[in-house]
XYZ file of C-alpha atoms in Angstrom:
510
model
C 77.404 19.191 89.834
C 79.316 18.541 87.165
C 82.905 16.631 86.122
C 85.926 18.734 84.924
C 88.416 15.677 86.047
C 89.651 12.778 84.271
C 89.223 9.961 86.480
C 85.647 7.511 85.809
C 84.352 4.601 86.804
C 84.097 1.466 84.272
C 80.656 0.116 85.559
C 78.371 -0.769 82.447
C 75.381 1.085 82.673
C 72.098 0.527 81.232
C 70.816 1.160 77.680
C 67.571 3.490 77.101
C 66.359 0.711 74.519
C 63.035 0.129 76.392
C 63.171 2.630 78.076
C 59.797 3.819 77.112
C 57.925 0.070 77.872
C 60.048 0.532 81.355
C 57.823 4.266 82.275
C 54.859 2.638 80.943
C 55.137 0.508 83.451
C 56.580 3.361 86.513
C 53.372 5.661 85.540
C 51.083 2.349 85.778
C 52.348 1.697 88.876
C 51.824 5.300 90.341
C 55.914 5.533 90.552
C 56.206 9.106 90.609
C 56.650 12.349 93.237
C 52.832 12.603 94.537
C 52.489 8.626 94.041
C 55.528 7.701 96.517
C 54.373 10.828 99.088
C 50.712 8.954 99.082
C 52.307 5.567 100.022
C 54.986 6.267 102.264
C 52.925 9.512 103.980
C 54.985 12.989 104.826
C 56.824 11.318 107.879
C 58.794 8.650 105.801
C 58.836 10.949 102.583
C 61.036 13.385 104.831
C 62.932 11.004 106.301
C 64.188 9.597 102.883
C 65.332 12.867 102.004
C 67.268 12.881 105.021
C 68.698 9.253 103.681
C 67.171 7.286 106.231
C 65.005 4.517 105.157
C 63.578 2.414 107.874
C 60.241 4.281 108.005
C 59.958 4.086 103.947
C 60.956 -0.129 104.574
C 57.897 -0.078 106.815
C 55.660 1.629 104.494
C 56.248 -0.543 102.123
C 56.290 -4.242 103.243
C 53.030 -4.941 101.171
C 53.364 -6.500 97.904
C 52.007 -3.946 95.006
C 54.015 -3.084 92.167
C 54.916 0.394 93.552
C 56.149 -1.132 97.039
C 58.124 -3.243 95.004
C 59.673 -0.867 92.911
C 60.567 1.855 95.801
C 62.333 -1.134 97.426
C 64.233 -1.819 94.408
C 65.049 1.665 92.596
C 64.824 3.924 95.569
C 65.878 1.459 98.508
C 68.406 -0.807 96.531
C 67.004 -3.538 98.270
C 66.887 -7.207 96.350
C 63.039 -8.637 95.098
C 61.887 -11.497 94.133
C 62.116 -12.316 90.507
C 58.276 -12.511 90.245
C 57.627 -9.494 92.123
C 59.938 -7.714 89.619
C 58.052 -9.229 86.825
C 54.658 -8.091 88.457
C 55.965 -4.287 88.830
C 57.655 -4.145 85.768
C 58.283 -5.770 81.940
C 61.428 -7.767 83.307
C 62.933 -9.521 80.922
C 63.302 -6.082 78.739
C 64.960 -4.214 81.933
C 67.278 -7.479 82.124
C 68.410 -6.991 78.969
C 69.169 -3.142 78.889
C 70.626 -3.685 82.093
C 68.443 -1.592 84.191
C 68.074 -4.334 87.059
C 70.157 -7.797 86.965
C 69.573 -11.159 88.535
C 72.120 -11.878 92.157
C 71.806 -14.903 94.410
C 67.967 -15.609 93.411
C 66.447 -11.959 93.370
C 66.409 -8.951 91.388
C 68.692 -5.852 92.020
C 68.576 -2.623 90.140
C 71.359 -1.244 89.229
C 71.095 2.391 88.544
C 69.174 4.849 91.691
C 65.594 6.061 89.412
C 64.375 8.280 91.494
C 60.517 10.396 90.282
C 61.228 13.827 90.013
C 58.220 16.214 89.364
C 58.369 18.883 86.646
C 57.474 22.409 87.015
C 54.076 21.963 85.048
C 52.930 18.657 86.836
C 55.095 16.294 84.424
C 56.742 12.991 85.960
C 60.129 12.512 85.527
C 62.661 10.021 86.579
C 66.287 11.082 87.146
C 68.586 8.350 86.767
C 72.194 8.560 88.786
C 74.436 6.098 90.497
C 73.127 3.808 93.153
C 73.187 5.478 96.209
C 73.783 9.042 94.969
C 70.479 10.207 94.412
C 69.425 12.554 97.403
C 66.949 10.421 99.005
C 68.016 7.093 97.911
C 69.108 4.559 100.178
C 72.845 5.647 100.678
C 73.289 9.066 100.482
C 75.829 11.451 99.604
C 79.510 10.429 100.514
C 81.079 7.977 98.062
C 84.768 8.572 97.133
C 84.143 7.265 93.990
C 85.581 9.961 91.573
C 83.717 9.293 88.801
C 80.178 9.010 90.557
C 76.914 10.455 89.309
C 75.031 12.077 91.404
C 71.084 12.489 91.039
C 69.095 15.474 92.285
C 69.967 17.913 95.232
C 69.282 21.009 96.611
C 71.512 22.652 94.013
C 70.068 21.018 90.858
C 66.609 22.022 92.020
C 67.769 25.757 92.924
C 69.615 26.396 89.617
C 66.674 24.462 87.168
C 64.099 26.759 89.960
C 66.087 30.328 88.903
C 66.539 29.583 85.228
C 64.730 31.648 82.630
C 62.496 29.591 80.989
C 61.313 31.711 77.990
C 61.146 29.440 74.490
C 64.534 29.534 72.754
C 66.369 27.984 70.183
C 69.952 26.327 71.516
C 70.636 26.079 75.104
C 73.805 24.186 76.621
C 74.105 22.578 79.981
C 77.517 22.355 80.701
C 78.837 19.546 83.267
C 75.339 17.950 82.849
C 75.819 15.323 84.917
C 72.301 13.073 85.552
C 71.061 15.982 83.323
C 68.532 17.194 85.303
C 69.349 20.603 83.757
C 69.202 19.497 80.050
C 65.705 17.838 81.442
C 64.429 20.888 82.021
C 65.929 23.005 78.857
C 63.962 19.949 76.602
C 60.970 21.753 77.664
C 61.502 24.992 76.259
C 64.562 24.598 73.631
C 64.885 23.624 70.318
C 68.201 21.981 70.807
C 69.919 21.025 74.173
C 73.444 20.246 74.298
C 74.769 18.343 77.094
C 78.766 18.296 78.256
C 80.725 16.241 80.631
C 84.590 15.643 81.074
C 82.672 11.923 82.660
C 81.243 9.689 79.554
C 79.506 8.313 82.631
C 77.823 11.528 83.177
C 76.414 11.606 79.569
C 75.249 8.325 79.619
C 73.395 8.878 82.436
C 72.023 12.062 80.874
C 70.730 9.588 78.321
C 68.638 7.590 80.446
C 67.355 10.788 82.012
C 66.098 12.086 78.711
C 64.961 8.398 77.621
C 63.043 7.558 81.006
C 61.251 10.594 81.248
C 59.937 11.041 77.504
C 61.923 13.748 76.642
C 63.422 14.804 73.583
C 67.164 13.413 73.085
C 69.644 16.046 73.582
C 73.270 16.342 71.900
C 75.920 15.227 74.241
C 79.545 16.111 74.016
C 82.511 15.274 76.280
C 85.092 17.472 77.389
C 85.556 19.967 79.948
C 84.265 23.776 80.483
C 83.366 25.196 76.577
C 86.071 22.961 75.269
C 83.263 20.543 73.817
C 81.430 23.241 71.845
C 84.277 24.983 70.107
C 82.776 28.358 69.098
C 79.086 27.694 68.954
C 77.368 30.168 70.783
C 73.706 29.683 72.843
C 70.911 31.154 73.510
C 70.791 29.941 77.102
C 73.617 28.499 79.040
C 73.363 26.788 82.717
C 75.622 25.068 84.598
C 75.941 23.936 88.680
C 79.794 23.218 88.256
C 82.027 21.444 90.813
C 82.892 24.616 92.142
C 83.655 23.228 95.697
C 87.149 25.166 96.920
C 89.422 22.218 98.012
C 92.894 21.652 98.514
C 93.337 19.235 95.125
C 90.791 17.153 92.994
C 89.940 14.322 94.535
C 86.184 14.061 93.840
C 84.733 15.111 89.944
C 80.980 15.498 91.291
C 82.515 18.378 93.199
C 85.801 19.470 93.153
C 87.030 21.698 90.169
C 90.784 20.739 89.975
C 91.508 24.844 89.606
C 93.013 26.778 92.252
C 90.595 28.313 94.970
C 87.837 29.510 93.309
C 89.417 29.874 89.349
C 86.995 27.512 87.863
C 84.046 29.826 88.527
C 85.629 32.709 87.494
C 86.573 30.826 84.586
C 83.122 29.511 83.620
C 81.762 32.854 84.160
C 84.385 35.107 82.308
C 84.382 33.040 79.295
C 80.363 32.359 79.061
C 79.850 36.006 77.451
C 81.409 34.617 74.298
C 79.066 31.699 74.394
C 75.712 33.627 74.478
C 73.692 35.441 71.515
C 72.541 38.594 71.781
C 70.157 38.412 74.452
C 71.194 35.320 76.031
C 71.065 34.248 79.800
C 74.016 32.184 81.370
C 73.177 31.101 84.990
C 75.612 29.426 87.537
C 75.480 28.155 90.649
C 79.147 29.241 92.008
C 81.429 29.087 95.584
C 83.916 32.405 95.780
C 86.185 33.494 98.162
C 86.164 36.142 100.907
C 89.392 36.722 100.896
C 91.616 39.593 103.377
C 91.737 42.771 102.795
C 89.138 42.647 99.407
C 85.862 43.495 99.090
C 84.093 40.028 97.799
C 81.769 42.360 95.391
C 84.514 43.920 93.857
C 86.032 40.094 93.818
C 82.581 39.252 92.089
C 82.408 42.403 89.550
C 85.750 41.631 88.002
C 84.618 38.825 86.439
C 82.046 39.722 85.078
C 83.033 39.469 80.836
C 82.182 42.760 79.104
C 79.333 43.043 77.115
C 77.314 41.351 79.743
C 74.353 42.418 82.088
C 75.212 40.906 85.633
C 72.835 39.785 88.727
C 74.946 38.199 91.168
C 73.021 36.999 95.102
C 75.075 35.876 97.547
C 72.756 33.063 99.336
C 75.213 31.797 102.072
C 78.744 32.562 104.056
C 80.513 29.871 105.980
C 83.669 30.523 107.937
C 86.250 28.096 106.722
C 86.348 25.545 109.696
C 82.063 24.980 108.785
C 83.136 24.926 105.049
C 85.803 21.694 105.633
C 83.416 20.173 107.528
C 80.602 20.645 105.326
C 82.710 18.784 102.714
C 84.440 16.443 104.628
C 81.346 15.176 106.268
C 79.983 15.253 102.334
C 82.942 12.414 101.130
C 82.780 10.575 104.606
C 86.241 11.561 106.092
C 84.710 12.002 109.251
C 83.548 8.423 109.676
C 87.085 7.050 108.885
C 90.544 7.604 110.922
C 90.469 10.067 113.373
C 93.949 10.710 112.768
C 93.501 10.545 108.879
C 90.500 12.996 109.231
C 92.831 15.423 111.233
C 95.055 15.486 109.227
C 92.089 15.984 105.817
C 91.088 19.173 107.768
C 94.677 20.852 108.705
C 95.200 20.322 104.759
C 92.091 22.408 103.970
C 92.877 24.928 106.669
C 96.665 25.620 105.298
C 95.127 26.036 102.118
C 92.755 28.574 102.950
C 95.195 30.382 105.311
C 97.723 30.454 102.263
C 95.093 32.420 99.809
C 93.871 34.732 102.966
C 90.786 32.879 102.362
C 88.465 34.016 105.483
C 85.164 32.960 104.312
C 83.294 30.845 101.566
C 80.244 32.774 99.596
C 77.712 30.729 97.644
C 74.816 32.094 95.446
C 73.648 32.376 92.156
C 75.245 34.196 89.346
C 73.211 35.653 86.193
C 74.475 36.898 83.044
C 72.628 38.634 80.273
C 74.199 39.511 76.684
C 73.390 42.970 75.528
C 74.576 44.336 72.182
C 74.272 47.848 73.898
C 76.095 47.052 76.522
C 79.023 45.286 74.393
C 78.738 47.953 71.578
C 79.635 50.700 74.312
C 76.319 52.607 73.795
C 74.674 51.588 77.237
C 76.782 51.344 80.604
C 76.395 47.446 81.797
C 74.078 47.219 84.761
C 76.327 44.843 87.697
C 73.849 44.662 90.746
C 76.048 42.525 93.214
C 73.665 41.591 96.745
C 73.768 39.565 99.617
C 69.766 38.330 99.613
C 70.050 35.079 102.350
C 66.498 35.514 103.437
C 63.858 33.270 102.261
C 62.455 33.163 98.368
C 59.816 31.713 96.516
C 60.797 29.079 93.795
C 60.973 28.978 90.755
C 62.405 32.201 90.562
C 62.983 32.166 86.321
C 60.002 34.990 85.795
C 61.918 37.328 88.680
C 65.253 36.658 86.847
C 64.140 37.845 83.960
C 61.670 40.916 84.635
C 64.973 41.751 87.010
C 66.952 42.618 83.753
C 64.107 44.568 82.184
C 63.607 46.741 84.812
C 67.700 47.741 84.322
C 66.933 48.206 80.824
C 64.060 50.250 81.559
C 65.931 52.382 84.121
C 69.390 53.239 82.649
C 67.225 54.332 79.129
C 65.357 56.815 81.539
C 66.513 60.107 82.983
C 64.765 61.950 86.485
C 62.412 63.659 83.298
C 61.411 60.592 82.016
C 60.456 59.080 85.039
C 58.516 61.599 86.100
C 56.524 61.752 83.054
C 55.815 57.824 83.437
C 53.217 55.351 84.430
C 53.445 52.886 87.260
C 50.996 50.016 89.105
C 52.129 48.904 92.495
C 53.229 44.979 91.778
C 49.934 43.144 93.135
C 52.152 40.550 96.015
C 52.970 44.294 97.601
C 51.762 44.903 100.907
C 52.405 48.049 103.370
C 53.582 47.833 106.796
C 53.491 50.365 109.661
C 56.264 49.552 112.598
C 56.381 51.659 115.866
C 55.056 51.272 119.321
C 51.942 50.114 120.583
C 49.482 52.999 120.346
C 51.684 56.097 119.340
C 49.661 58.100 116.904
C 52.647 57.531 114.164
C 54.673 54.733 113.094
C 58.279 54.614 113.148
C 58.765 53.956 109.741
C 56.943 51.933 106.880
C 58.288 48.953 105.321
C 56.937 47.981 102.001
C 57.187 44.120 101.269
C 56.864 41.627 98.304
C 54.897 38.731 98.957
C 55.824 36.523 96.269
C 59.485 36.198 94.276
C 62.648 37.669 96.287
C 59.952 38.525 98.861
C 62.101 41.701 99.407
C 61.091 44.483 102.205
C 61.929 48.246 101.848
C 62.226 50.956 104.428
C 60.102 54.039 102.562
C 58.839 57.393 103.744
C 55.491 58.607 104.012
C 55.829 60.198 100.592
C 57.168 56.976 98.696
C 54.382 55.309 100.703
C 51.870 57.665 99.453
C 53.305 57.805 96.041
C 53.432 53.649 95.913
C 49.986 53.257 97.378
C 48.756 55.483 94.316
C 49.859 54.281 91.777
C 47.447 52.664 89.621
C 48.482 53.586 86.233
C 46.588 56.324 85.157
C 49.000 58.901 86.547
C 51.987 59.790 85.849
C 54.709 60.143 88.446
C 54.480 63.659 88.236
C 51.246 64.463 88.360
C 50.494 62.226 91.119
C 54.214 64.320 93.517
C 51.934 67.223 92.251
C 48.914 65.721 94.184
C 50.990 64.761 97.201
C 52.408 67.723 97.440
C 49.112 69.671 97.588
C 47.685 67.534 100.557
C 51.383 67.985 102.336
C 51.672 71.081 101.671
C 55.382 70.211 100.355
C 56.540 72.041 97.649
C 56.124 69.956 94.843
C 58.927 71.684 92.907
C 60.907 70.024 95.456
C 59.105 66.722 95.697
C 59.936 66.488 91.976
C 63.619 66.873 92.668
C 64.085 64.448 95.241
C 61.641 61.822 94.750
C 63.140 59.973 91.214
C 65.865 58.300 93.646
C 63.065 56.546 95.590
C 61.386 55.865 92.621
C 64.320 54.108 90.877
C 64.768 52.078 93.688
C 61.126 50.810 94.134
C 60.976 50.108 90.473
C 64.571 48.598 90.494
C 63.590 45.532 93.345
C 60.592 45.189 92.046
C 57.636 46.876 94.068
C 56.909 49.340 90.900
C 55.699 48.412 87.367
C 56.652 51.195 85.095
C 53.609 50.715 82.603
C 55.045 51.222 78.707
């Protein structure tokens, strides 16, 4: 997440300087995402992404330069000076402040934890000490102006992102910049924002450490940074946590309830060119007596394409624990925590707040759309079943399927081409040996791994189609084996069909 808040720490951090003698020396020493699994084996791997570290401090009580420097990036444990020299060109990390001399040993002082890019690159993502998932302290520092390194949500936003080539792409509240990481790979020019300077200087050593291109870094909060430039992509896991007041940047949006996502979103379609994506990671509200689609709909900016999943729903007592657990309130005063949690409460029971929704939100600009000559497609779901990451390829097939289908009448379809998408398998459910099933499911294998309830003519029709027919002609053939009319098949059939080809199971071929 991002900072929106004003408050940052006044730590020096290190300089990027050496920073490429510093990974010549992590890739020697095997310091990256399948080198650390190999050492420390899938039990202790785990268990330092649940934050615990005693089985990685037994894995690695040898002396080798990748022991050493697990203990000291990833553990925050102290080495000795010449076991830091052996793992790594010292005297160059001393002086750009990466690790510093205490008491006799060697201490690092930023968290560099290997990250693994989608094509088999190694990365490092650098972040507070402590703060990156898997490091040795966790989440839960009331620090306002922390860092924080990679988490479930950085890897689920970079994981949905379109990642066709492009020219500008912003990642707004960058924060370790895992985000502008990734857009390096496939953008001509990243920009970077954060209300923290912190935040951007860590971005910095992100970019440095991992051999990426350097990215243009701007501080201020929301699209104040970028004036009136507009992008071609723009990302962004806010702090969209819904809390009663600021306290912590990394999370908490200092807007009412859930404002600052509707904010972000509503004013993103005058960020993006024609054709541009803007994806979000977002919290909204469930709120009395309102349908949270319709909630979800209005802000949608016009102009704008719109695929919005809702992943998750927690009743508000598991949502103020989630986040008080998440800044440690629950391990201080039991009267202090009370009190932390009747806050949250009277602040949800003020806004009729009876749930918290979290998912992914999609934007696509469309010069139809905003010109008035094509009606914007708004598909608003609740998908919290299993997918398969990275999801980027779905997203963006997703979106030309709408175009496809809104620039087709029942005629046009019908005259058409389809394949069957090849992760699509059929599935007959009824009772052990009746001659008939129930009903028959067809389901994706691969992507949003969605299933659909179809009937034996959709079935047929699906199971058909191979591209060489066209829709008709092939409701022609079904109808002959039937005996259905197939003046009638004709009629009712295009529904089905725009539904298989809208989630995916049909290809049209054009």
């Amino acid at each position: 997440m991002g900072h929106v808040s004003t408050t940052s720490t006044t730590s020096s951090l290190p300089v990027p300087t050496h920073a490429a003698r510093l990974r010549e020396a992590l890739l020697a020493a095997d310091f990256t995402a399948d080198g650390l699994l190999d050492l420390l084996g899938a039990q202790a791997y785990a268990a330092l992404a649940r934050s615990e570290t005693v089985p990685a401090l037994r894995a690695t009580r040898g002396d080798s330069p990748l022991e050493t420097l697990v203990r000291l990036f990833l553990l925050q444990h102290a080495v000795a000076p010449e076991r830091a020299a052996a793992a790594l060109p010292l005297e160059e990390a001393l002086a750009d402040g990466w690790v510093v001399r205490e008491d006799g040993s060697v201490r690092a002082s930023v968290d560099v934890r290997p990250y693994g890019g989608p094509d088999g690159e190694d990365w490092f993502i650098v972040s507070d000490l402590g703060c990156a998932v898997g490091g040795a302290g966790g989440i839960g520092k009331k620090d306002e102006g922390v860092v924080l390194g990679v988490g479930g949500a950085s890897t689920t936003l970079a994981g949905i992102t379109v990642r066709t080539p492009v020219a500008t792409a912003l990642d707004l509240g960058t924060g370790s910049g895992i985000q502008a990481l990734h857009a390096a790979q496939h953008a001509t020019l990243v920009t970077a924002t954060d209300l923290n300077p912190r935040a951007l200087d860590f971005t910095r050593l992100t970019l440095a450490l991992s051999g990426a291109r350097g990215a243009e870094l701007l501080a201020g909060s929301l699209f104040e940074p970028v004036d009136g430039d507009t992008y071609d992509l723009v990302v962004s896991n806010p702090p969209f946590v819904i809390s009663p007041g600021a306290g912590l940047t990394y999370r908490d949006g200092g807007m009412g309830g859930d404002d600052l996502c509707r904010t972000l979103v509503r004013e993103a379609g005058e960020r993006l060119n024609d054709g541009g994506y803007a994806q979000f990671l977002a919290n909204w509200q469930h709120v009395e007596g309102e349908e949270w689609q319709d909630r979800l709909r209005s802000w949608v900016p016009r102009g704008c394409d719109a695929w919005i999943v809702q992943r998750e729903v927690q009743d508000v007592t598991q949502y103020t624990e989630l986040w008080l657990r998440d800044s440690g309130d629950h391990r201080g005063d039991p009267d202090a925590y009370r009190e932390a949690y009747g806050r949250w409460l009277d602040e949800f029971e003020a806004r009729k707040t009876k749930g918290i929704g979290f998912g992914w939100i999609t934007l696509r600009k469309s010069a139809a759309v905003a010109s008035g000559d094509a009606e914007p497609s708004i598909v608003v779901e609740e998908w919290p079943h299993p997918v398969e990451q990275p999801l980027g390829d779905t997203v963006r097939a997703h979106f030309e399927r709408q175009d496809y289908l809104r620039g087709r009448d029942d005629a046009g379809l019908l005259a058409d081409r389809f394949t069957l998408a090849p992760e699509v398998v059929q599935e007959q459910v009824g009772l052990p040996g009746a001659e008939d099933p129930e009903h028959v499911l067809l389901r994706q294998n691969r992507g949003m791994r969605r299933a659909t309830r179809v009937d034996h003519v959709a079935a047929g029709f699906a199971g058909v189609c191979d591209g060489t027919l066209s829709a008709g002609r092939i409701l022609d053939a079904i109808g002959q084996l039937t005996g259905e009319d197939p003046v009638l098949l004709r009629d009712r059939t295009p529904q089905a069909i725009r539904l298989l080809v809208e989630e995916g199971f049909l290809l049209p071929v054009v």
